Amino acid sequence: MQATNYLFFLALLLCTGVLPAQNPALVPLPASVSRGTGTYALPATVNVVAEDPDAARVAEFLTDFLEVAGHPTSLNGTGTAAIRLRLTDDADGEAEGYHLLVDDAGVTVEASARAGLFYGVQTLFQLIGTEGAPLPYVEIEDAPRFAYRGMHLDVGRYMFPVDFIKKYIDLMAHFKFNTFHWHLTEDQGWRIEIKQYPRLQEVAAYRDETVEGRAQTRDRGQETFDHERYGGYYTQEEVKEVVAYATDRSITVVPEIELPGHARAALAAYPYLGCEEGAYETAETWGVFPEIYCAGKESTFEFLENVFREVLPLFPGKYVHIGGDEAPKDRWESCPHCQKRMEEEGLENEHELQSYFVQRMEKFLNEQGKTMIGWDEILEGGLAQNAVVMSWRGEAGGIEAAKQGHDVIMTPTDWCYFDYAQADPATEPLGPQAVITVEKVYGYEPLPEELTAEQQTHILGAQANLWTEYVKTPEHAEYMAYPRALALAEVVWSPQLVRDYASFVQRVKALRPLLDRWEVNYATHIFGK
């Protein structure tokens, strides 16, 4: 739900007069919570009734949770319903909104769409997991503040097993994120199978060694390496498996295929895609590299379009991310093919050449029924017609895009880069020196004051980015993401007026048994140890 659509829920909140301290231990905090004076004890066997065939799968998620939590269940049994799941006929209802009621008749969760019912059940998970038995009488009216609530994972630097990708998605779903941004290609590795180009699997998916420590490209000659060949890729069948898993949990997967920069792995496999003749190597260090796709060769566009022809059918969502960031123009400036392209197209400089590159790819993606997302560098030289801007270099790019009438996803480094340390870097695992605490994430406001109310409607939401130059294992990735992801979950879901950091910390403390049950390797800074 965008900013203009959640005022109804603010009104409900104000009518209830509920203070943060009175709220149950729920993250993200619902738009409206009213607590009653009674309690409802779950029976010895909990009969879950799905009153609509489309609610059946959601009911299965609930019964699985109850069984693990020690509550024997029956699904659509003959006895009295303890928990009812109901889809309503409200055509005007918010697709991700839900109504949850606990009273003397039991528990009822209803929504106008499956996604809303799913989120209502996630809230019920937390109620059962933190309130125990019996459950307090409570009425919750809820819907998200923003339509786009994202988590990103970079698998180009280090690859993570499919089982962990599924766990990452499970945790996102529990806290009502709805978009998984899968960063699949990088200078250091190409991670998705493309059958027409087998060298992407044979060459681009691997690097001969990896730099140790904090060394970047600027440190050439000073690095040390581990001398271990590293790599791998996800088969198309594995990708389908992940996408189906996410869809079942109301999460859309957005693939990212980087262009025109961050392309050294692809160039190592197919050198003709670069501006310079000769061999390329998959990158073994981190940073920004001058080797990018040649914008002057038709073969570059043929390659990328063929790649997307295999990628797009795997991802049914409307969005595809093309990167567009950190593309140095050094090679284009000296490339006769690129200079000829600029002359033929009447382009004044290499920034306009990048705009030509991006706009040409956007036209192709639009023809395939997809909407393109790019990092905020795609503003340089002129923004593609229908592109969505992901603003990472602060908020300036997002503000400018919104003023131009383009949709925006906010993900500024100062609040949303979860590869940054959570506390004093001297006490944290190796990584960037910048610090983003849980409290800072919680204090983020995605709607810039510089925008008018109309312009703010173009802010679709926000996303956390987890880059993995220094994150090699699933356990480390979880540590970097949690509990900061819980803070962002509340930023993008809950009305701004209900947010209170002290209340949030207390609610997260109450959720620790659930996090432990789900075996999350979360950081404990906010708990005082």
Coordinates of C-alpha atoms in Angstrom, one line a residue:
M1 CA 0.0 0.0 0.0
Q2 CA 1.4 3.4 -0.9
A3 CA 1.4 6.5 1.3
T4 CA -1.9 7.8 -0.1
N5 CA -3.8 4.5 0.6
Y6 CA -3.1 3.8 4.3
L7 CA -4.8 6.8 5.9
F8 CA -7.8 4.6 6.7
F9 CA -5.6 2.4 8.9
L10 CA -4.1 5.4 10.6
A11 CA -7.7 6.5 11.4
L12 CA -8.4 3.1 12.9
L13 CA -5.3 3.4 15.0
L14 CA -6.2 6.8 16.4
C15 CA -9.7 5.5 17.2
T16 CA -8.3 2.6 19.3
G17 CA -6.0 4.9 21.3
V18 CA -3.5 2.0 21.5
L19 CA -0.1 3.0 22.9
P20 CA 3.0 1.1 21.7
A21 CA 3.6 -0.4 25.1
Q22 CA 0.2 -2.1 25.0
N23 CA 0.9 -3.8 21.7
P24 CA 1.6 -7.6 21.5
A25 CA 5.0 -8.7 20.4
L26 CA 4.5 -8.4 16.7
V27 CA 7.0 -7.3 14.0
P28 CA 6.2 -5.5 11.9
L29 CA 3.6 -3.8 14.1
P30 CA 0.1 -3.8 12.5
A31 CA -1.7 -0.7 11.5
S32 CA -4.4 -1.1 14.2
V33 CA -4.4 -3.4 17.3
S34 CA -7.2 -3.5 19.8
R35 CA -6.8 -5.8 22.8
G36 CA -9.7 -7.2 24.8
T37 CA -9.9 -8.4 28.4
G38 CA -10.5 -12.1 27.8
T39 CA -8.4 -15.0 26.5
Y40 CA -8.9 -18.0 24.2
A41 CA -7.2 -21.3 24.9
L42 CA -6.3 -23.4 21.9
P43 CA -7.9 -26.9 22.3
A44 CA -5.9 -30.1 22.6
T45 CA -6.3 -30.6 18.9
V46 CA -6.5 -27.4 16.9
N47 CA -9.0 -27.8 14.0
V48 CA -8.0 -25.4 11.2
V49 CA -10.7 -24.7 8.7
A50 CA -10.0 -23.2 5.3
E51 CA -13.4 -21.8 4.2
D52 CA -12.2 -21.4 0.6
P53 CA -10.2 -23.8 -1.6
D54 CA -7.7 -20.9 -2.3
A55 CA -7.0 -20.7 1.4
A56 CA -6.0 -24.4 1.7
R57 CA -2.3 -23.9 1.1
V58 CA -2.2 -21.1 3.7
A59 CA -3.9 -23.4 6.1
E60 CA -1.1 -26.0 5.5
F61 CA 1.5 -23.4 6.5
L62 CA -0.4 -22.8 9.7
T63 CA -0.9 -26.4 10.6
D64 CA 2.8 -27.1 10.0
F65 CA 3.7 -24.2 12.3
L66 CA 1.3 -25.4 15.0
E67 CA 2.6 -29.0 14.9
V68 CA 6.2 -27.8 15.3
A69 CA 5.1 -25.5 18.2
G70 CA 3.6 -28.5 19.9
H71 CA -0.1 -28.1 19.0
P72 CA -1.6 -31.2 17.4
T73 CA -3.8 -30.2 14.5
S74 CA -6.5 -31.3 12.1
L75 CA -7.2 -29.6 8.8
N76 CA -10.8 -29.1 7.9
G77 CA -11.8 -31.6 10.6
T78 CA -15.4 -32.4 11.6
G79 CA -15.2 -30.7 15.1
T80 CA -15.6 -27.1 16.0
A81 CA -13.2 -24.8 14.2
A82 CA -10.6 -23.3 16.5
I83 CA -9.0 -21.2 13.6
R84 CA -10.9 -20.1 10.5
L85 CA -9.2 -18.8 7.4
R86 CA -11.6 -17.0 5.1
L87 CA -11.3 -15.2 1.8
T88 CA -13.9 -12.4 1.4
D89 CA -15.6 -11.0 -1.7
D90 CA -14.4 -7.5 -1.1
A91 CA -13.3 -6.4 -4.5
D92 CA -12.0 -3.1 -3.1
G93 CA -9.9 -4.8 -0.4
E94 CA -6.2 -4.3 -0.1
A95 CA -4.6 -7.4 -1.6
E96 CA -2.0 -7.7 1.2
G97 CA -4.3 -6.5 4.0
Y98 CA -6.0 -8.8 6.5
H99 CA -8.3 -8.8 9.5
L100 CA -7.5 -11.0 12.5
L101 CA -9.8 -11.6 15.4
V102 CA -9.3 -13.7 18.6
D103 CA -12.5 -13.9 20.8
D104 CA -14.5 -16.6 22.6
A105 CA -15.3 -18.2 19.3
G106 CA -11.7 -18.8 18.5
V107 CA -9.4 -17.3 15.9
T108 CA -10.6 -15.9 12.5
V109 CA -8.2 -14.6 9.8
E110 CA -9.9 -13.1 6.8
A111 CA -8.6 -11.2 3.7
S112 CA -9.7 -10.3 0.2
A113 CA -6.8 -12.1 -1.4
R114 CA -4.4 -15.0 -0.7
A115 CA -1.5 -12.7 0.0
G116 CA -3.4 -10.9 2.8
L117 CA -4.5 -14.2 4.3
F118 CA -0.9 -15.4 4.2
Y119 CA 0.3 -12.3 6.1
G120 CA -2.5 -12.7 8.6
V121 CA -1.3 -16.2 9.3
Q122 CA 2.3 -14.8 9.8
T123 CA 0.9 -12.5 12.4
L124 CA -0.9 -15.4 14.1
F125 CA 2.5 -17.4 14.1
Q126 CA 4.0 -14.6 16.2
L127 CA 0.9 -14.3 18.5
I128 CA 1.1 -18.0 19.2
G129 CA 4.9 -18.1 19.5
T130 CA 5.1 -15.1 21.9
E131 CA 1.8 -14.9 23.7
G132 CA 1.6 -18.7 24.3
A133 CA -1.6 -20.2 25.5
P134 CA -4.2 -18.9 26.0
L135 CA -4.2 -16.2 23.4
P136 CA -5.4 -12.8 24.4
Y137 CA -8.5 -11.4 22.8
V138 CA -7.3 -9.1 20.1
E139 CA -8.6 -7.5 16.9
I140 CA -6.1 -6.5 14.2
E141 CA -6.8 -4.5 11.1
D142 CA -3.7 -4.4 9.0
A143 CA -2.2 -3.6 5.6
P144 CA 1.2 -2.5 4.4
R145 CA 2.3 1.1 4.0
F146 CA 4.4 0.4 0.9
A147 CA 3.8 -1.9 -2.0
Y148 CA 7.5 -2.9 -2.5
R149 CA 9.2 -4.4 0.5
G150 CA 12.5 -5.9 -0.6
M151 CA 15.5 -7.9 0.5
H152 CA 18.5 -8.4 -1.8
L153 CA 21.2 -11.0 -1.8
D154 CA 24.4 -10.9 -3.9
V155 CA 25.4 -14.4 -5.0
G156 CA 28.0 -13.2 -7.6
R157 CA 30.8 -12.8 -5.1
Y158 CA 30.0 -15.8 -3.0
M159 CA 27.3 -18.4 -3.9
F160 CA 24.8 -19.8 -1.4
P161 CA 23.1 -23.2 -1.5
V162 CA 19.5 -23.5 -2.7
D163 CA 18.5 -24.6 0.8
F164 CA 19.8 -21.4 2.3
I165 CA 18.1 -19.3 -0.4
K166 CA 14.9 -20.9 0.6
K167 CA 15.5 -20.2 4.3
Y168 CA 16.3 -16.5 3.4
I169 CA 12.9 -16.4 1.6
D170 CA 11.2 -18.1 4.6
L171 CA 12.5 -15.4 6.9
M172 CA 11.5 -12.7 4.6
A173 CA 8.0 -14.1 4.4
H174 CA 7.6 -14.3 8.2
F175 CA 8.2 -10.6 8.4
K176 CA 6.1 -9.6 5.4
F177 CA 8.7 -8.7 2.8
N178 CA 7.3 -9.4 -0.6
T179 CA 10.3 -9.0 -3.0
F180 CA 13.5 -11.0 -3.3
H181 CA 16.1 -9.2 -5.4
W182 CA 18.5 -12.0 -6.6
H183 CA 21.8 -10.5 -7.8
L184 CA 23.0 -13.2 -10.2
T185 CA 25.9 -11.8 -12.2
E186 CA 29.1 -10.0 -11.3
D187 CA 32.7 -9.4 -12.2
Q188 CA 33.6 -12.3 -9.9
G189 CA 31.1 -14.8 -11.1
W190 CA 28.1 -15.6 -13.3
R191 CA 25.6 -17.6 -11.3
I192 CA 22.7 -18.6 -13.6
E193 CA 22.7 -21.3 -16.3
I194 CA 22.3 -20.0 -19.9
K195 CA 22.1 -23.0 -22.2
Q196 CA 22.9 -21.1 -25.4
Y197 CA 26.2 -19.9 -23.9
P198 CA 27.8 -22.9 -22.1
R199 CA 31.0 -21.0 -21.4
L200 CA 29.1 -18.9 -18.9
Q201 CA 28.9 -22.1 -16.9
E202 CA 32.4 -23.4 -17.8
V203 CA 34.3 -20.2 -17.4
A204 CA 32.3 -17.2 -16.1
A205 CA 31.0 -19.1 -13.1
Y206 CA 34.5 -19.6 -11.7
R207 CA 37.6 -17.7 -10.6
D208 CA 41.0 -19.1 -10.0
E209 CA 41.5 -17.5 -6.6
T210 CA 40.1 -14.8 -4.3
V211 CA 41.7 -11.8 -2.7
E212 CA 42.1 -12.0 1.1
G213 CA 41.4 -9.1 3.5
R214 CA 40.0 -5.8 2.5
A215 CA 42.0 -5.3 -0.7
Q216 CA 40.2 -3.5 -3.6
T217 CA 41.1 -2.9 -7.2
R218 CA 43.1 0.2 -6.2
D219 CA 45.4 -2.0 -4.2
R220 CA 46.9 -3.8 -7.2
G221 CA 50.2 -5.3 -6.3
Q222 CA 49.5 -5.3 -2.5
E223 CA 47.0 -8.1 -2.3
T224 CA 47.3 -11.6 -1.0
F225 CA 45.2 -14.5 -2.4
D226 CA 43.8 -17.8 -1.1
H227 CA 44.9 -19.7 -4.3
E228 CA 41.7 -21.7 -4.2
R229 CA 39.5 -22.0 -7.3
Y230 CA 35.9 -20.9 -6.4
G231 CA 32.6 -20.9 -8.2
G232 CA 29.3 -22.5 -9.2
Y233 CA 26.0 -21.6 -10.7
Y234 CA 22.3 -22.3 -10.3
T235 CA 20.7 -24.5 -13.0
Q236 CA 17.5 -23.3 -14.6
E237 CA 15.7 -26.1 -12.8
E238 CA 17.1 -24.8 -9.4
V239 CA 16.0 -21.3 -10.3
K240 CA 12.5 -22.6 -11.1
E241 CA 12.5 -24.4 -7.8
V242 CA 13.4 -21.2 -5.9
V243 CA 10.9 -19.0 -7.8
A244 CA 8.1 -21.5 -7.1
Y245 CA 9.1 -21.7 -3.4
A246 CA 9.0 -17.9 -3.2
T247 CA 5.7 -17.5 -5.0
D248 CA 4.1 -20.0 -2.6
R249 CA 5.1 -17.6 0.2
S250 CA 3.8 -14.4 -1.5
I251 CA 7.3 -13.3 -2.6
T252 CA 8.2 -12.1 -6.1
V253 CA 11.8 -12.9 -7.2
V254 CA 13.5 -10.1 -9.2
P255 CA 16.6 -11.3 -11.2
E256 CA 19.5 -9.0 -11.8
I257 CA 21.6 -9.4 -14.9
E258 CA 24.3 -6.7 -14.7
L259 CA 24.9 -4.4 -17.7
P260 CA 26.9 -2.6 -19.1
G261 CA 29.4 -2.8 -16.2
H262 CA 30.3 -5.5 -13.7
A263 CA 30.8 -7.8 -16.7
R264 CA 34.3 -9.2 -16.4
A265 CA 33.0 -12.8 -15.8
A266 CA 31.0 -12.7 -18.9
L267 CA 33.9 -11.2 -20.9
A268 CA 36.2 -13.9 -19.6
A269 CA 33.8 -16.4 -21.2
Y270 CA 33.1 -14.5 -24.4
P271 CA 35.9 -11.9 -25.0
Y272 CA 34.3 -10.6 -28.2
L273 CA 31.7 -8.8 -26.0
G274 CA 34.4 -6.3 -24.8
C275 CA 35.9 -3.3 -26.5
E276 CA 39.4 -4.6 -26.5
E277 CA 40.7 -7.7 -28.2
G278 CA 42.5 -10.3 -26.1
A279 CA 41.7 -12.5 -23.0
Y280 CA 39.8 -11.4 -19.9
E281 CA 39.7 -13.0 -16.5
T282 CA 36.9 -13.4 -14.0
A283 CA 37.8 -10.9 -11.3
E284 CA 39.6 -12.1 -8.3
T285 CA 39.5 -8.9 -6.3
W286 CA 36.7 -6.5 -5.4
G287 CA 35.9 -3.0 -6.7
V288 CA 35.0 -1.3 -9.9
F289 CA 36.7 -2.5 -13.2
P290 CA 37.0 -0.6 -16.5
E291 CA 36.2 -3.7 -18.5
I292 CA 32.5 -3.5 -19.5
Y293 CA 30.3 -4.6 -22.4
C294 CA 31.1 -2.9 -25.7
A295 CA 28.2 -0.5 -26.6
G296 CA 29.3 -0.3 -30.3
K297 CA 29.0 -3.9 -31.3
E298 CA 25.7 -5.4 -32.4
S299 CA 27.0 -8.8 -31.0
T300 CA 26.7 -7.4 -27.5
F301 CA 23.0 -6.7 -27.8
E302 CA 22.5 -10.1 -29.5
F303 CA 24.2 -11.8 -26.6
L304 CA 22.2 -9.9 -23.9
E305 CA 18.9 -10.4 -25.6
N306 CA 19.5 -14.1 -26.0
V307 CA 20.5 -14.3 -22.3
F308 CA 17.2 -12.5 -21.3
R309 CA 15.2 -14.8 -23.6
E310 CA 16.3 -17.7 -21.3
V311 CA 16.1 -15.7 -18.1
L312 CA 12.7 -14.0 -18.4
P313 CA 10.6 -17.2 -18.6
L314 CA 12.0 -18.4 -15.3
F315 CA 10.7 -15.3 -13.4
P316 CA 7.0 -14.6 -13.8
G317 CA 7.1 -11.3 -11.9
K318 CA 6.8 -7.9 -13.7
Y319 CA 10.3 -6.6 -12.9
V320 CA 13.8 -7.4 -14.1
H321 CA 16.9 -5.6 -12.8
I322 CA 19.6 -4.7 -15.3
G323 CA 22.1 -3.1 -12.9
G324 CA 23.4 0.0 -14.7
D325 CA 25.8 1.0 -11.9
E326 CA 29.5 1.6 -11.7
A327 CA 30.2 1.4 -15.5
P328 CA 33.5 3.4 -16.2
K329 CA 33.6 4.8 -19.7
D330 CA 37.4 4.5 -20.2
R331 CA 37.1 1.7 -22.7
W332 CA 34.3 3.3 -24.6
E333 CA 36.3 6.5 -25.0
S334 CA 39.0 4.7 -26.9
C335 CA 36.9 2.1 -28.7
P336 CA 36.3 2.8 -32.4
H337 CA 33.1 0.7 -32.3
C338 CA 31.6 2.8 -29.5
Q339 CA 32.8 6.1 -31.0
K340 CA 31.1 5.1 -34.3
R341 CA 27.9 4.3 -32.5
M342 CA 28.0 7.7 -30.8
E343 CA 28.4 9.4 -34.2
E344 CA 25.7 7.4 -35.8
E345 CA 23.2 8.0 -33.0
G346 CA 24.1 11.7 -32.5
L347 CA 25.3 11.2 -28.9
E348 CA 27.3 13.9 -27.3
N349 CA 29.2 11.9 -24.7
E350 CA 29.7 8.4 -23.2
H351 CA 27.0 9.1 -20.6
E352 CA 24.5 9.4 -23.4
L353 CA 26.0 6.2 -24.9
Q354 CA 25.1 4.4 -21.6
S355 CA 21.6 5.9 -21.8
Y356 CA 21.4 4.5 -25.4
F357 CA 22.5 1.1 -24.1
V358 CA 20.0 1.1 -21.3
Q359 CA 17.1 2.4 -23.3
R360 CA 17.7 -0.1 -26.0
M361 CA 17.6 -2.9 -23.5
E362 CA 14.6 -1.5 -21.9
K363 CA 12.7 -1.5 -25.2
F364 CA 13.5 -5.1 -25.6
L365 CA 12.4 -6.0 -22.1
N366 CA 9.2 -4.0 -22.5
E367 CA 8.4 -6.0 -25.6
Q368 CA 8.7 -9.1 -23.5
G369 CA 6.2 -7.7 -21.0
K370 CA 8.7 -6.7 -18.3
T371 CA 9.4 -3.5 -16.4
M372 CA 13.1 -2.6 -16.0
I373 CA 14.7 -1.6 -12.7
G374 CA 18.1 0.0 -12.6
W375 CA 20.5 1.5 -10.1
D376 CA 20.3 5.3 -10.0
E377 CA 23.2 5.7 -12.5
I378 CA 20.6 5.0 -15.2
L379 CA 19.6 8.6 -14.7
E380 CA 22.8 9.8 -16.3
G381 CA 22.5 10.8 -19.9
G382 CA 18.7 10.5 -19.9
L383 CA 16.4 8.1 -18.1
A384 CA 14.7 5.2 -20.0
Q385 CA 11.0 5.8 -20.6
N386 CA 9.4 3.3 -18.2
A387 CA 12.3 2.4 -15.9
V388 CA 12.1 2.1 -12.2
V389 CA 15.0 3.7 -10.3
M390 CA 16.6 2.0 -7.4
S391 CA 18.3 4.8 -5.5
W392 CA 21.4 3.7 -3.7
R393 CA 23.9 6.6 -3.8
G394 CA 21.8 8.4 -1.2
E395 CA 18.3 9.6 -2.0
A396 CA 19.1 12.2 -4.6
G397 CA 18.6 9.9 -7.6
G398 CA 15.3 8.7 -6.2
I399 CA 14.1 12.2 -5.6
E400 CA 15.0 13.3 -9.1
A401 CA 13.4 10.2 -10.7
A402 CA 10.2 10.8 -8.7
K403 CA 10.1 14.4 -9.8
Q404 CA 10.3 13.2 -13.4
G405 CA 7.4 10.9 -12.8
H406 CA 9.3 7.6 -12.5
D407 CA 8.7 5.0 -9.8
V408 CA 11.4 4.6 -7.2
I409 CA 12.7 2.0 -4.8
M410 CA 14.7 3.6 -2.0
T411 CA 17.8 1.7 -0.9
P412 CA 20.4 4.4 0.2
T413 CA 23.7 3.2 1.5
D414 CA 23.4 5.2 4.8
W415 CA 20.4 3.1 5.9
C416 CA 20.0 0.0 3.7
Y417 CA 23.4 -1.5 3.1
F418 CA 23.5 -4.6 5.3
D419 CA 27.0 -5.5 4.4
Y420 CA 28.1 -2.5 6.5
A421 CA 29.1 -3.2 10.2
Q422 CA 26.3 -3.2 12.8
A423 CA 28.6 -1.9 15.5
D424 CA 32.3 -0.9 16.0
P425 CA 34.0 -2.5 13.0
A426 CA 36.9 -3.5 15.3
T427 CA 34.5 -5.9 17.0
E428 CA 32.7 -7.1 13.9
P429 CA 33.6 -9.6 11.1
L430 CA 35.8 -8.3 8.3
G431 CA 33.8 -5.9 6.1
P432 CA 33.3 -2.2 5.1
Q433 CA 34.3 0.3 7.8
A434 CA 30.9 2.1 7.7
V435 CA 28.4 1.4 10.5
I436 CA 24.7 1.0 10.3
T437 CA 23.0 0.1 13.5
V438 CA 19.6 -1.5 14.0
E439 CA 18.4 1.8 15.5
K440 CA 19.6 3.7 12.4
V441 CA 17.8 1.4 10.0
Y442 CA 14.6 1.7 12.2
G443 CA 14.8 5.5 11.9
Y444 CA 14.8 5.5 8.1
E445 CA 11.9 7.3 6.4
P446 CA 11.5 6.4 2.7
L447 CA 9.4 9.4 1.7
P448 CA 11.6 12.4 1.2
E449 CA 10.2 15.7 2.4
E450 CA 11.5 17.4 -0.7
L451 CA 8.7 15.6 -2.7
T452 CA 5.2 16.7 -3.0
A453 CA 2.4 14.4 -2.0
E454 CA 1.8 13.5 -5.7
Q455 CA 5.5 12.9 -6.2
Q456 CA 5.7 10.7 -3.1
T457 CA 3.2 8.3 -4.7
H458 CA 6.1 7.2 -7.0
I459 CA 8.1 5.9 -4.0
L460 CA 7.1 2.2 -4.2
G461 CA 9.0 1.3 -1.0
A462 CA 12.5 0.4 0.2
Q463 CA 14.9 -2.5 0.1
A464 CA 17.9 -3.8 2.1
N465 CA 21.0 -4.8 0.1
L466 CA 23.3 -7.5 1.3
W467 CA 26.5 -7.5 -0.8
T468 CA 28.9 -10.4 -0.1
E469 CA 32.5 -9.5 -0.9
Y470 CA 33.2 -10.4 2.8
V471 CA 30.3 -12.7 3.4
K472 CA 31.2 -16.3 2.5
T473 CA 28.7 -18.4 4.5
P474 CA 25.0 -18.6 5.1
E475 CA 25.6 -18.1 8.9
H476 CA 27.5 -14.9 8.2
A477 CA 24.8 -13.7 5.8
E478 CA 22.1 -14.2 8.5
Y479 CA 24.2 -12.4 11.0
M480 CA 24.5 -9.3 8.7
A481 CA 20.7 -9.4 7.9
Y482 CA 19.2 -9.9 11.3
P483 CA 17.8 -8.2 13.3
R484 CA 18.3 -5.2 11.0
A485 CA 15.9 -6.8 8.5
L486 CA 13.2 -6.7 11.3
A487 CA 13.8 -2.9 11.6
L488 CA 13.3 -2.4 7.9
A489 CA 10.3 -4.7 7.9
E490 CA 8.6 -2.3 10.2
V491 CA 9.7 0.8 8.3
V492 CA 8.1 -0.5 5.1
W493 CA 5.0 -2.1 6.6
S494 CA 3.9 -0.2 9.6
P495 CA 2.3 3.3 9.6
Q496 CA 5.0 5.9 10.6
L497 CA 2.9 7.1 13.5
V498 CA 3.0 3.8 15.3
R499 CA 6.7 3.2 15.1
D500 CA 8.6 3.5 18.4
Y501 CA 12.2 2.1 18.7
A502 CA 12.0 1.3 22.4
S503 CA 8.8 -0.7 21.8
F504 CA 10.4 -2.4 18.8
V505 CA 13.4 -3.6 20.8
Q506 CA 11.1 -5.1 23.5
R507 CA 9.0 -6.8 20.8
V508 CA 12.2 -8.3 19.1
K509 CA 13.3 -9.6 22.5
A510 CA 10.0 -11.4 22.9
L511 CA 10.5 -12.8 19.4
R512 CA 13.9 -14.4 20.2
P513 CA 12.4 -17.8 20.9
L514 CA 10.9 -17.8 17.4
L515 CA 14.1 -16.7 15.9
D516 CA 15.9 -19.4 17.8
R517 CA 13.4 -22.0 16.7
W518 CA 14.0 -21.0 13.1
E519 CA 17.8 -21.2 13.8
V520 CA 18.5 -17.7 12.7
N521 CA 22.1 -16.6 13.4
Y522 CA 21.1 -13.1 14.4
A523 CA 23.3 -10.4 15.9
T524 CA 22.6 -9.6 19.6
H525 CA 23.8 -6.0 19.8
I526 CA 20.3 -4.5 20.6
F527 CA 19.9 -7.0 23.5
G528 CA 22.8 -5.5 25.4
K529 CA 25.4 -8.3 24.9

